[in-house]
mmCIF file of C-alpha atoms in Angstrom:
data_model
loop_
_atom_site.group_PDB
_atom_site.id
_atom_site.type_symbol
_atom_site.label_atom_id
_atom_site.label_comp_id
_atom_site.label_asym_id
_atom_site.label_seq_id
_atom_site.Cartn_x
_atom_site.Cartn_y
_atom_site.Cartn_z
ATOM 1 C CA MET A 9 11.013 18.082 -3.640
ATOM 2 C CA ALA A 10 8.628 18.208 -6.559
ATOM 3 C CA LEU A 11 6.034 16.418 -8.633
ATOM 4 C CA GLY A 12 7.470 13.243 -10.030
ATOM 5 C CA ASP A 13 10.483 13.056 -7.737
ATOM 6 C CA LEU A 14 11.549 9.401 -7.456
ATOM 7 C CA TYR A 15 13.111 7.993 -4.312
ATOM 8 C CA GLU A 16 14.729 4.680 -3.488
ATOM 9 C CA ALA A 17 13.478 3.201 -0.214
ATOM 10 C CA THR A 18 16.377 2.526 2.147
ATOM 11 C CA ALA A 19 14.775 1.991 5.555
ATOM 12 C CA GLY A 20 15.306 -1.371 7.229
ATOM 13 C CA ASP A 21 16.157 -4.097 4.706
ATOM 14 C CA SER A 22 14.390 -2.383 1.785
ATOM 15 C CA THR A 23 15.451 -3.605 -1.621
ATOM 16 C CA ASP A 24 14.036 -3.205 -5.145
ATOM 17 C CA LEU A 25 11.575 -0.556 -3.792
ATOM 18 C CA TYR A 26 10.998 2.990 -4.975
ATOM 19 C CA TYR A 27 8.330 5.596 -4.438
ATOM 20 C CA VAL A 28 7.220 8.661 -6.426
ATOM 21 C CA ASP A 29 5.835 11.979 -5.133
ATOM 22 C CA THR A 30 2.532 12.832 -6.814
ATOM 23 C CA GLU A 31 2.174 16.164 -5.034
ATOM 24 C CA MET A 32 -1.217 15.088 -3.739
ATOM 25 C CA TYR A 33 -3.473 18.109 -2.917
ATOM 26 C CA ASP A 34 -0.693 20.208 -4.534
ATOM 27 C CA THR A 35 1.372 19.381 -1.476
ATOM 28 C CA PRO A 36 4.928 18.072 -1.924
ATOM 29 C CA GLU A 37 5.917 14.982 0.093
ATOM 30 C CA TYR A 38 2.293 14.078 1.014
ATOM 31 C CA GLY A 39 1.273 11.270 -1.318
ATOM 32 C CA SER A 40 3.687 8.464 -2.173
ATOM 33 C CA ILE A 41 3.073 5.639 -4.697
ATOM 34 C CA TYR A 42 5.335 2.602 -4.323
ATOM 35 C CA ILE A 43 6.989 0.748 -7.201
ATOM 36 C CA LEU A 44 8.331 -2.739 -6.358
ATOM 37 C CA ASP A 45 10.805 -3.844 -8.997
ATOM 38 C CA ALA A 46 10.168 -7.559 -8.410
ATOM 39 C CA GLU A 47 10.122 -10.483 -10.821
ATOM 40 C CA ARG A 48 6.386 -9.648 -11.058
ATOM 41 C CA PRO A 49 6.572 -5.829 -10.918
ATOM 42 C CA ALA A 50 3.993 -4.176 -8.662
ATOM 43 C CA LEU A 51 2.516 -0.866 -7.660
ATOM 44 C CA VAL A 52 1.253 -0.348 -4.139
ATOM 45 C CA ASP A 53 -1.410 2.395 -4.106
ATOM 46 C CA THR A 54 -2.299 4.523 -7.108
ATOM 47 C CA GLY A 55 -2.871 8.090 -5.972
ATOM 48 C CA ILE A 56 -5.738 10.445 -6.261
ATOM 49 C CA GLY A 57 -6.784 9.905 -9.903
ATOM 50 C CA LEU A 58 -5.014 12.885 -11.329
ATOM 51 C CA ARG A 59 -1.352 12.805 -12.404
ATOM 52 C CA TRP A 60 -1.395 9.050 -12.913
ATOM 53 C CA GLU A 61 0.891 9.600 -15.854
ATOM 54 C CA THR A 62 3.509 10.670 -13.379
ATOM 55 C CA ILE A 63 3.428 7.171 -11.948
ATOM 56 C CA VAL A 64 3.900 5.606 -15.390
ATOM 57 C CA ASP A 65 6.883 7.912 -15.998
ATOM 58 C CA ALA A 66 8.393 6.867 -12.646
ATOM 59 C CA MET A 67 7.949 3.241 -13.543
ATOM 60 C CA ALA A 68 9.846 3.833 -16.757
ATOM 61 C CA GLU A 69 12.653 5.493 -14.807
ATOM 62 C CA VAL A 70 12.916 2.329 -12.702
ATOM 63 C CA GLY A 71 12.894 0.244 -15.877
ATOM 64 C CA ILE A 72 9.327 -1.025 -15.893
ATOM 65 C CA GLU A 73 7.282 -0.506 -19.053
ATOM 66 C CA PRO A 74 3.483 -0.310 -18.761
ATOM 67 C CA GLU A 75 3.059 -3.714 -20.395
ATOM 68 C CA ASP A 76 5.485 -5.278 -17.890
ATOM 69 C CA LEU A 77 3.521 -4.259 -14.784
ATOM 70 C CA GLU A 78 1.699 -7.311 -13.358
ATOM 71 C CA VAL A 79 0.248 -6.171 -10.033
ATOM 72 C CA ILE A 80 -1.627 -3.012 -8.973
ATOM 73 C CA ALA A 81 -2.375 -3.281 -5.221
ATOM 74 C CA PRO A 82 -4.247 -0.360 -3.579
ATOM 75 C CA THR A 83 -4.244 -0.711 0.181
ATOM 76 C CA HIS A 84 -7.882 0.462 0.393
ATOM 77 C CA VAL A 85 -10.390 2.215 -1.834
ATOM 78 C CA HIS A 86 -10.221 5.727 -0.362
ATOM 79 C CA LEU A 87 -9.511 7.700 -3.489
ATOM 80 C CA ASP A 88 -6.218 9.131 -2.311
ATOM 81 C CA HIS A 89 -5.002 5.545 -2.469
ATOM 82 C CA ALA A 90 -7.182 3.878 -5.177
ATOM 83 C CA GLY A 91 -8.293 6.812 -7.339
ATOM 84 C CA GLY A 92 -5.793 6.071 -10.059
ATOM 85 C CA ALA A 93 -6.377 2.323 -10.194
ATOM 86 C CA GLY A 94 -8.697 2.386 -13.193
ATOM 87 C CA HIS A 95 -6.473 4.787 -15.143
ATOM 88 C CA LEU A 96 -3.386 2.698 -14.451
ATOM 89 C CA ALA A 97 -5.192 -0.530 -15.272
ATOM 90 C CA ASP A 98 -6.002 0.959 -18.681
ATOM 91 C CA ALA A 99 -2.389 2.055 -19.185
ATOM 92 C CA CYS A 100 -0.968 -1.272 -18.000
ATOM 93 C CA PRO A 101 -2.946 -3.924 -19.868
ATOM 94 C CA ASN A 102 -1.221 -6.967 -18.305
ATOM 95 C CA ALA A 103 -1.691 -5.935 -14.681
ATOM 96 C CA ASP A 104 -4.348 -7.327 -12.378
ATOM 97 C CA VAL A 105 -5.732 -5.201 -9.562
ATOM 98 C CA TYR A 106 -5.578 -6.687 -6.033
ATOM 99 C CA ILE A 107 -7.838 -5.248 -3.340
ATOM 100 C CA HIS A 108 -9.403 -6.442 -0.117
ATOM 101 C CA GLU A 109 -12.728 -8.123 -0.803
ATOM 102 C CA ALA A 110 -14.663 -5.441 1.145
ATOM 103 C CA GLY A 111 -13.599 -2.830 -1.431
ATOM 104 C CA ALA A 112 -13.685 -4.738 -4.720
ATOM 105 C CA ARG A 113 -17.205 -3.673 -5.776
ATOM 106 C CA HIS A 114 -16.229 -0.033 -5.495
ATOM 107 C CA LEU A 115 -13.486 -0.486 -8.091
ATOM 108 C CA VAL A 116 -15.885 -2.281 -10.472
ATOM 109 C CA ASP A 117 -18.572 0.431 -10.061
ATOM 110 C CA PRO A 118 -17.001 3.511 -8.453
ATOM 111 C CA GLU A 119 -20.052 5.815 -8.673
ATOM 112 C CA ARG A 120 -21.065 5.362 -5.008
ATOM 113 C CA LEU A 121 -17.479 5.750 -3.939
ATOM 114 C CA TRP A 122 -17.175 8.953 -5.948
ATOM 115 C CA GLU A 123 -20.333 10.463 -4.397
ATOM 116 C CA GLY A 124 -19.219 9.419 -0.887
ATOM 117 C CA THR A 125 -15.791 10.991 -1.410
ATOM 118 C CA LYS A 126 -17.428 14.296 -2.434
ATOM 119 C CA SER A 127 -19.331 14.247 0.853
ATOM 120 C CA ALA A 128 -16.346 13.306 2.973
ATOM 121 C CA VAL A 129 -13.631 15.640 1.549
ATOM 122 C CA GLU A 130 -15.943 18.545 0.665
ATOM 123 C CA SER A 131 -14.046 21.356 -1.090
ATOM 124 C CA GLN A 132 -10.962 19.158 -1.511
ATOM 125 C CA ILE A 133 -12.742 17.183 -4.259
ATOM 126 C CA GLU A 134 -11.212 19.629 -6.775
ATOM 127 C CA TYR A 135 -7.895 17.760 -6.281
ATOM 128 C CA TYR A 136 -9.436 14.401 -7.298
ATOM 129 C CA GLY A 137 -9.938 12.818 -10.651
ATOM 130 C CA GLU A 138 -13.131 10.864 -11.143
ATOM 131 C CA PRO A 139 -12.287 7.132 -10.865
ATOM 132 C CA LYS A 140 -12.586 4.815 -13.856
ATOM 133 C CA PRO A 141 -14.349 1.470 -13.488
ATOM 134 C CA ILE A 142 -12.202 -1.663 -13.650
ATOM 135 C CA PRO A 143 -13.499 -4.774 -15.402
ATOM 136 C CA GLU A 144 -14.401 -7.390 -12.779
ATOM 137 C CA GLU A 145 -12.260 -10.067 -14.466
ATOM 138 C CA ARG A 146 -9.148 -7.979 -13.821
ATOM 139 C CA ILE A 147 -9.734 -7.718 -10.041
ATOM 140 C CA THR A 148 -8.436 -10.257 -7.542
ATOM 141 C CA GLU A 149 -10.186 -10.079 -4.197
ATOM 142 C CA LEU A 150 -8.036 -10.443 -1.096
ATOM 143 C CA THR A 151 -8.727 -11.512 2.437
ATOM 144 C CA ASP A 152 -6.720 -11.616 5.631
ATOM 145 C CA GLY A 153 -3.904 -14.188 5.391
ATOM 146 C CA ASP A 154 -3.617 -14.106 1.608
ATOM 147 C CA THR A 155 -0.292 -13.543 -0.224
ATOM 148 C CA ILE A 156 0.375 -11.755 -3.428
ATOM 149 C CA ASP A 157 3.221 -13.683 -5.063
ATOM 150 C CA LEU A 158 5.714 -11.395 -6.833
ATOM 151 C CA GLY A 159 8.337 -14.072 -7.494
ATOM 152 C CA ASP A 160 11.378 -12.831 -5.560
ATOM 153 C CA HIS A 161 9.111 -10.752 -3.235
ATOM 154 C CA GLN A 162 5.670 -11.262 -1.764
ATOM 155 C CA LEU A 163 3.004 -9.162 -0.133
ATOM 156 C CA ASP A 164 1.346 -10.771 2.859
ATOM 157 C CA VAL A 165 -2.165 -9.396 3.379
ATOM 158 C CA HIS A 166 -3.264 -8.312 6.878
ATOM 159 C CA TYR A 167 -6.738 -6.874 7.300
ATOM 160 C CA ALA A 168 -6.723 -3.499 9.119
ATOM 161 C CA PRO A 169 -10.253 -2.032 9.182
ATOM 162 C CA GLY A 170 -9.887 0.685 11.849
ATOM 163 C CA HIS A 171 -9.287 3.491 9.378
ATOM 164 C CA ALA A 172 -11.694 2.001 6.777
ATOM 165 C CA PRO A 173 -13.511 -1.356 6.539
ATOM 166 C CA HIS A 174 -11.772 -2.093 3.154
ATOM 167 C CA GLN A 175 -8.284 -1.421 4.325
ATOM 168 C CA ALA A 176 -5.411 -3.988 4.310
ATOM 169 C CA VAL A 177 -1.712 -3.610 4.937
ATOM 170 C CA TYR A 178 0.945 -5.527 3.019
ATOM 171 C CA TYR A 179 4.066 -6.978 4.589
ATOM 172 C CA ASP A 180 7.048 -7.810 2.377
ATOM 173 C CA PRO A 181 9.316 -10.350 4.207
ATOM 174 C CA VAL A 182 12.256 -9.693 1.892
ATOM 175 C CA CYS A 183 12.260 -5.994 2.783
ATOM 176 C CA ASP A 184 10.939 -6.661 6.342
ATOM 177 C CA GLY A 185 8.688 -3.725 5.729
ATOM 178 C CA VAL A 186 4.954 -2.967 5.839
ATOM 179 C CA PHE A 187 2.998 -0.792 3.466
ATOM 180 C CA THR A 188 0.960 0.770 6.241
ATOM 181 C CA ALA A 189 -1.873 2.419 4.224
ATOM 182 C CA ASP A 190 -3.306 4.736 6.894
ATOM 183 C CA ALA A 191 -3.108 2.162 9.770
ATOM 184 C CA ALA A 192 -0.090 3.844 11.315
ATOM 185 C CA GLY A 193 -1.117 7.464 10.823
ATOM 186 C CA ILE A 194 0.656 10.084 8.779
ATOM 187 C CA CYS A 195 4.425 10.572 8.866
ATOM 188 C CA THR A 196 5.926 13.001 6.382
ATOM 189 C CA PRO A 197 9.299 14.811 6.340
ATOM 190 C CA ALA A 198 7.455 18.053 7.247
ATOM 191 C CA THR A 199 5.699 16.663 10.277
ATOM 192 C CA ASN A 200 7.163 16.550 13.727
ATOM 193 C CA GLY A 201 6.513 12.861 14.339
ATOM 194 C CA VAL A 202 3.370 10.875 13.581
ATOM 195 C CA ARG A 203 0.035 12.604 13.017
ATOM 196 C CA GLN A 204 -3.515 11.339 13.307
ATOM 197 C CA THR A 205 -5.781 10.406 10.461
ATOM 198 C CA SER A 206 -9.468 9.875 11.344
ATOM 199 C CA PRO A 207 -11.715 10.587 8.390
ATOM 200 C CA PRO A 208 -15.472 9.997 8.352
ATOM 201 C CA PRO A 209 -17.567 7.978 8.219
ATOM 202 C CA THR A 210 -16.004 4.701 9.417
ATOM 203 C CA PHE A 211 -13.092 5.676 11.661
ATOM 204 C CA ASP A 212 -13.167 3.365 14.739
ATOM 205 C CA LEU A 213 -10.760 4.016 17.599
ATOM 206 C CA PRO A 214 -10.716 0.532 19.230
ATOM 207 C CA GLN A 215 -10.138 -1.093 15.845
ATOM 208 C CA VAL A 216 -7.379 1.406 14.971
ATOM 209 C CA LEU A 217 -5.623 0.444 18.206
ATOM 210 C CA ALA A 218 -6.088 -3.261 17.349
ATOM 211 C CA ASP A 219 -4.521 -2.563 13.914
ATOM 212 C CA VAL A 220 -1.553 -0.905 15.477
ATOM 213 C CA GLU A 221 -1.128 -3.899 17.802
ATOM 214 C CA MET A 222 -1.236 -6.204 14.822
ATOM 215 C CA LEU A 223 1.509 -4.153 13.166
ATOM 216 C CA GLN A 224 3.576 -4.303 16.315
ATOM 217 C CA GLU A 225 3.288 -8.052 16.342
ATOM 218 C CA LEU A 226 4.647 -8.196 12.717
ATOM 219 C CA ASP A 227 7.657 -6.242 14.114
ATOM 220 C CA PRO A 228 8.839 -4.817 10.817
ATOM 221 C CA SER A 229 12.072 -2.893 10.499
ATOM 222 C CA ALA A 230 10.564 -0.454 7.955
ATOM 223 C CA LEU A 231 7.240 1.292 7.567
ATOM 224 C CA TYR A 232 6.138 2.460 4.080
ATOM 225 C CA TYR A 233 3.681 5.289 4.574
ATOM 226 C CA GLY A 234 1.168 6.369 1.952
ATOM 227 C CA HIS A 235 1.675 9.854 3.525
ATOM 228 C CA PHE A 236 4.718 9.839 3.042
ATOM 229 C CA GLY A 237 7.769 7.689 2.307
ATOM 230 C CA ASP A 238 9.885 5.017 3.979
ATOM 231 C CA TRP A 239 10.800 5.212 7.673
ATOM 232 C CA GLU A 240 12.689 3.086 10.185
ATOM 233 C CA ALA A 241 9.953 1.541 12.348
ATOM 234 C CA ASP A 242 11.696 2.554 15.630
ATOM 235 C CA ASP A 243 8.820 3.429 18.102
ATOM 236 C CA ARG A 244 6.518 5.002 15.526
ATOM 237 C CA LEU A 245 3.748 2.435 16.096
ATOM 238 C CA SER A 246 3.538 2.935 19.842
ATOM 239 C CA GLU A 247 3.755 6.703 19.219
ATOM 240 C CA TYR A 248 0.782 6.483 16.940
ATOM 241 C CA ALA A 249 -1.295 4.548 19.458
ATOM 242 C CA THR A 250 -0.741 7.438 21.907
ATOM 243 C CA VAL A 251 -1.344 10.129 19.320
ATOM 244 C CA ILE A 252 -4.659 8.767 18.141
ATOM 245 C CA GLU A 253 -5.974 8.084 21.662
ATOM 246 C CA GLU A 254 -5.104 11.584 22.799
ATOM 247 C CA TRP A 255 -6.577 13.072 19.632
ATOM 248 C CA VAL A 256 -9.963 11.444 20.159
ATOM 249 C CA ALA A 257 -9.993 12.403 23.835
ATOM 250 C CA ASP A 258 -9.177 16.025 22.894
ATOM 251 C CA VAL A 259 -12.074 16.211 20.447
ATOM 252 C CA GLU A 260 -14.426 14.627 22.984
ATOM 253 C CA ARG A 261 -13.463 17.113 25.648
ATOM 254 C CA VAL A 262 -13.960 20.128 23.401
ATOM 255 C CA ARG A 263 -17.302 18.764 22.240
ATOM 256 C CA GLU A 264 -18.493 18.450 25.815
ATOM 257 C CA ARG A 265 -17.477 22.034 26.481
ATOM 258 C CA LEU A 266 -18.882 23.649 23.273
ATOM 259 C CA ASP A 267 -21.831 21.394 22.609
ATOM 260 C CA ASP A 268 -21.844 22.420 18.917
ATOM 261 C CA ASP A 269 -20.083 20.373 16.284
ATOM 262 C CA GLU A 270 -19.262 23.238 13.880
ATOM 263 C CA ALA A 271 -17.817 25.134 16.837
ATOM 264 C CA VAL A 272 -15.684 22.122 17.694
ATOM 265 C CA ILE A 273 -14.392 21.879 14.118
ATOM 266 C CA GLU A 274 -13.621 25.605 14.081
ATOM 267 C CA HIS A 275 -11.823 25.352 17.404
ATOM 268 C CA PHE A 276 -9.418 22.756 16.009
ATOM 269 C CA GLN A 277 -9.032 24.529 12.731
ATOM 270 C CA GLU A 278 -7.980 27.696 14.543
ATOM 271 C CA SER A 279 -5.516 25.931 16.834
ATOM 272 C CA THR A 280 -4.001 23.438 14.410
ATOM 273 C CA ASP A 281 -0.310 23.498 13.538
ATOM 274 C CA ALA A 282 -1.097 21.581 10.305
ATOM 275 C CA THR A 283 -1.230 24.937 8.485
ATOM 276 C CA ASP A 284 2.480 25.302 9.286
ATOM 277 C CA VAL A 285 3.120 21.905 7.787
ATOM 278 C CA TRP A 286 0.858 21.924 4.664
ATOM 279 C CA GLY A 287 -0.259 25.487 4.227
ATOM 280 C CA GLU A 288 -3.354 27.324 5.261
ATOM 281 C CA ARG A 289 -5.956 25.635 3.058
ATOM 282 C CA LYS A 290 -4.740 22.003 3.209
ATOM 283 C CA GLY A 291 -3.976 22.312 6.933
ATOM 284 C CA ARG A 292 -7.471 23.588 7.784
ATOM 285 C CA ASP A 293 -9.158 21.051 5.483
ATOM 286 C CA GLU A 294 -7.148 18.192 6.957
ATOM 287 C CA GLU A 295 -8.167 19.230 10.505
ATOM 288 C CA ARG A 296 -11.796 19.575 9.523
ATOM 289 C CA LEU A 297 -11.838 16.097 7.984
ATOM 290 C CA ASN A 298 -10.238 14.475 10.946
ATOM 291 C CA VAL A 299 -12.490 16.197 13.500
ATOM 292 C CA ARG A 300 -15.556 15.203 11.582
ATOM 293 C CA GLY A 301 -14.406 11.569 11.607
ATOM 294 C CA VAL A 302 -14.009 11.589 15.403
ATOM 295 C CA LEU A 303 -17.386 13.272 15.911
ATOM 296 C CA THR A 304 -19.019 10.585 13.742
ATOM 297 C CA TYR A 305 -17.232 7.894 15.720
ATOM 298 C CA LEU A 306 -18.393 9.350 19.018
ATOM 299 C CA ASP A 307 -22.026 9.429 17.734
ATOM 300 C CA HIS A 308 -21.881 5.773 16.742
ATOM 301 C CA ARG A 309 -20.239 4.819 20.004
ATOM 302 C CA GLU A 310 -23.029 6.245 22.127
#
C-alpha cells in the first residue's frame, strides 16, 4: 500500500473503474481518486492539490493520456476533493470540469476557499497545495437531477449538502455504484467500519441524515468512498446514520459536562482510537476537526 498504487474497483457491478492512492496527509489508503475508463474518460475527485502528477501517471497506466481525458468531476470543493482540479485541468487540456453550481465560483477564484481551508484544517494545511484557478469557460455547473454523459457510462447528479452546501454524489447506473463524496462517512481498510466526518463550518446533522436516506433510496450495490476505495453497500448506509447521530450526541453530552470547547476537543483527542488507525498526528487532527464541526453545528442549531 503506497503512493500511486492503482486498484481496480470490483464491488457490486463495477466495470471500467479504477482508483489511485494519493497518500493524502501522508497516510496510505486515505484518499482515493477515481478513473472511469468510459468512452468519454473521467476523473471523479482530484485530491489535495499536491501529487496531482500521480493521478496523471495512474491514468496512463489505465491507458488514458492527458489529452484524452474529457471530464473532471469533483464531488465538492473541499480541497481534499477539488484541490487538484486546476492542476489537472492544465495538464488535461480537453477536459471540462463539472461541479455543483454552489461550488463553481470557488474553482474560478479559489482565494476565499484557500483562506477558509487554512482556518478549517489548521496545522494540516502543510499537506495541501494551493489551488489553481480554472477558466470559467471550462467549468460546467451542475444541479440536482443533471446527468454527465460519458457515452457508455453516465454520472447522475444528486445534491447532498449535509457535509457541505456544494456537495453532490454521482450515481453510475452501469456500475450500480455511487461516488459518495463524504455523504456516507469514511470507510477505509484500516477502520473498523464506517467513521464520522463532520468538519466545520457547514456540517448539518439533519441534512446529513437526509442525504443518507437519499442514498438508501438509490439502493446501489457499490459505494465508492473518497476515503477510501470501493465497498459493497451492504448495511454501510444505515450504519453511518447511527454512527453520525451517536457522534453528535456524544459531543453534545461532553460539552454540557465540561462547558469549555477546547476542553471538549481535548477530551475527544485523548480518547480517540483514530491515532491507532492513522497515527498520532493525523488521528488527533482528524478528531479535532470533527469535534469543531459538531460544536459549530450545535451553536447554529440553538
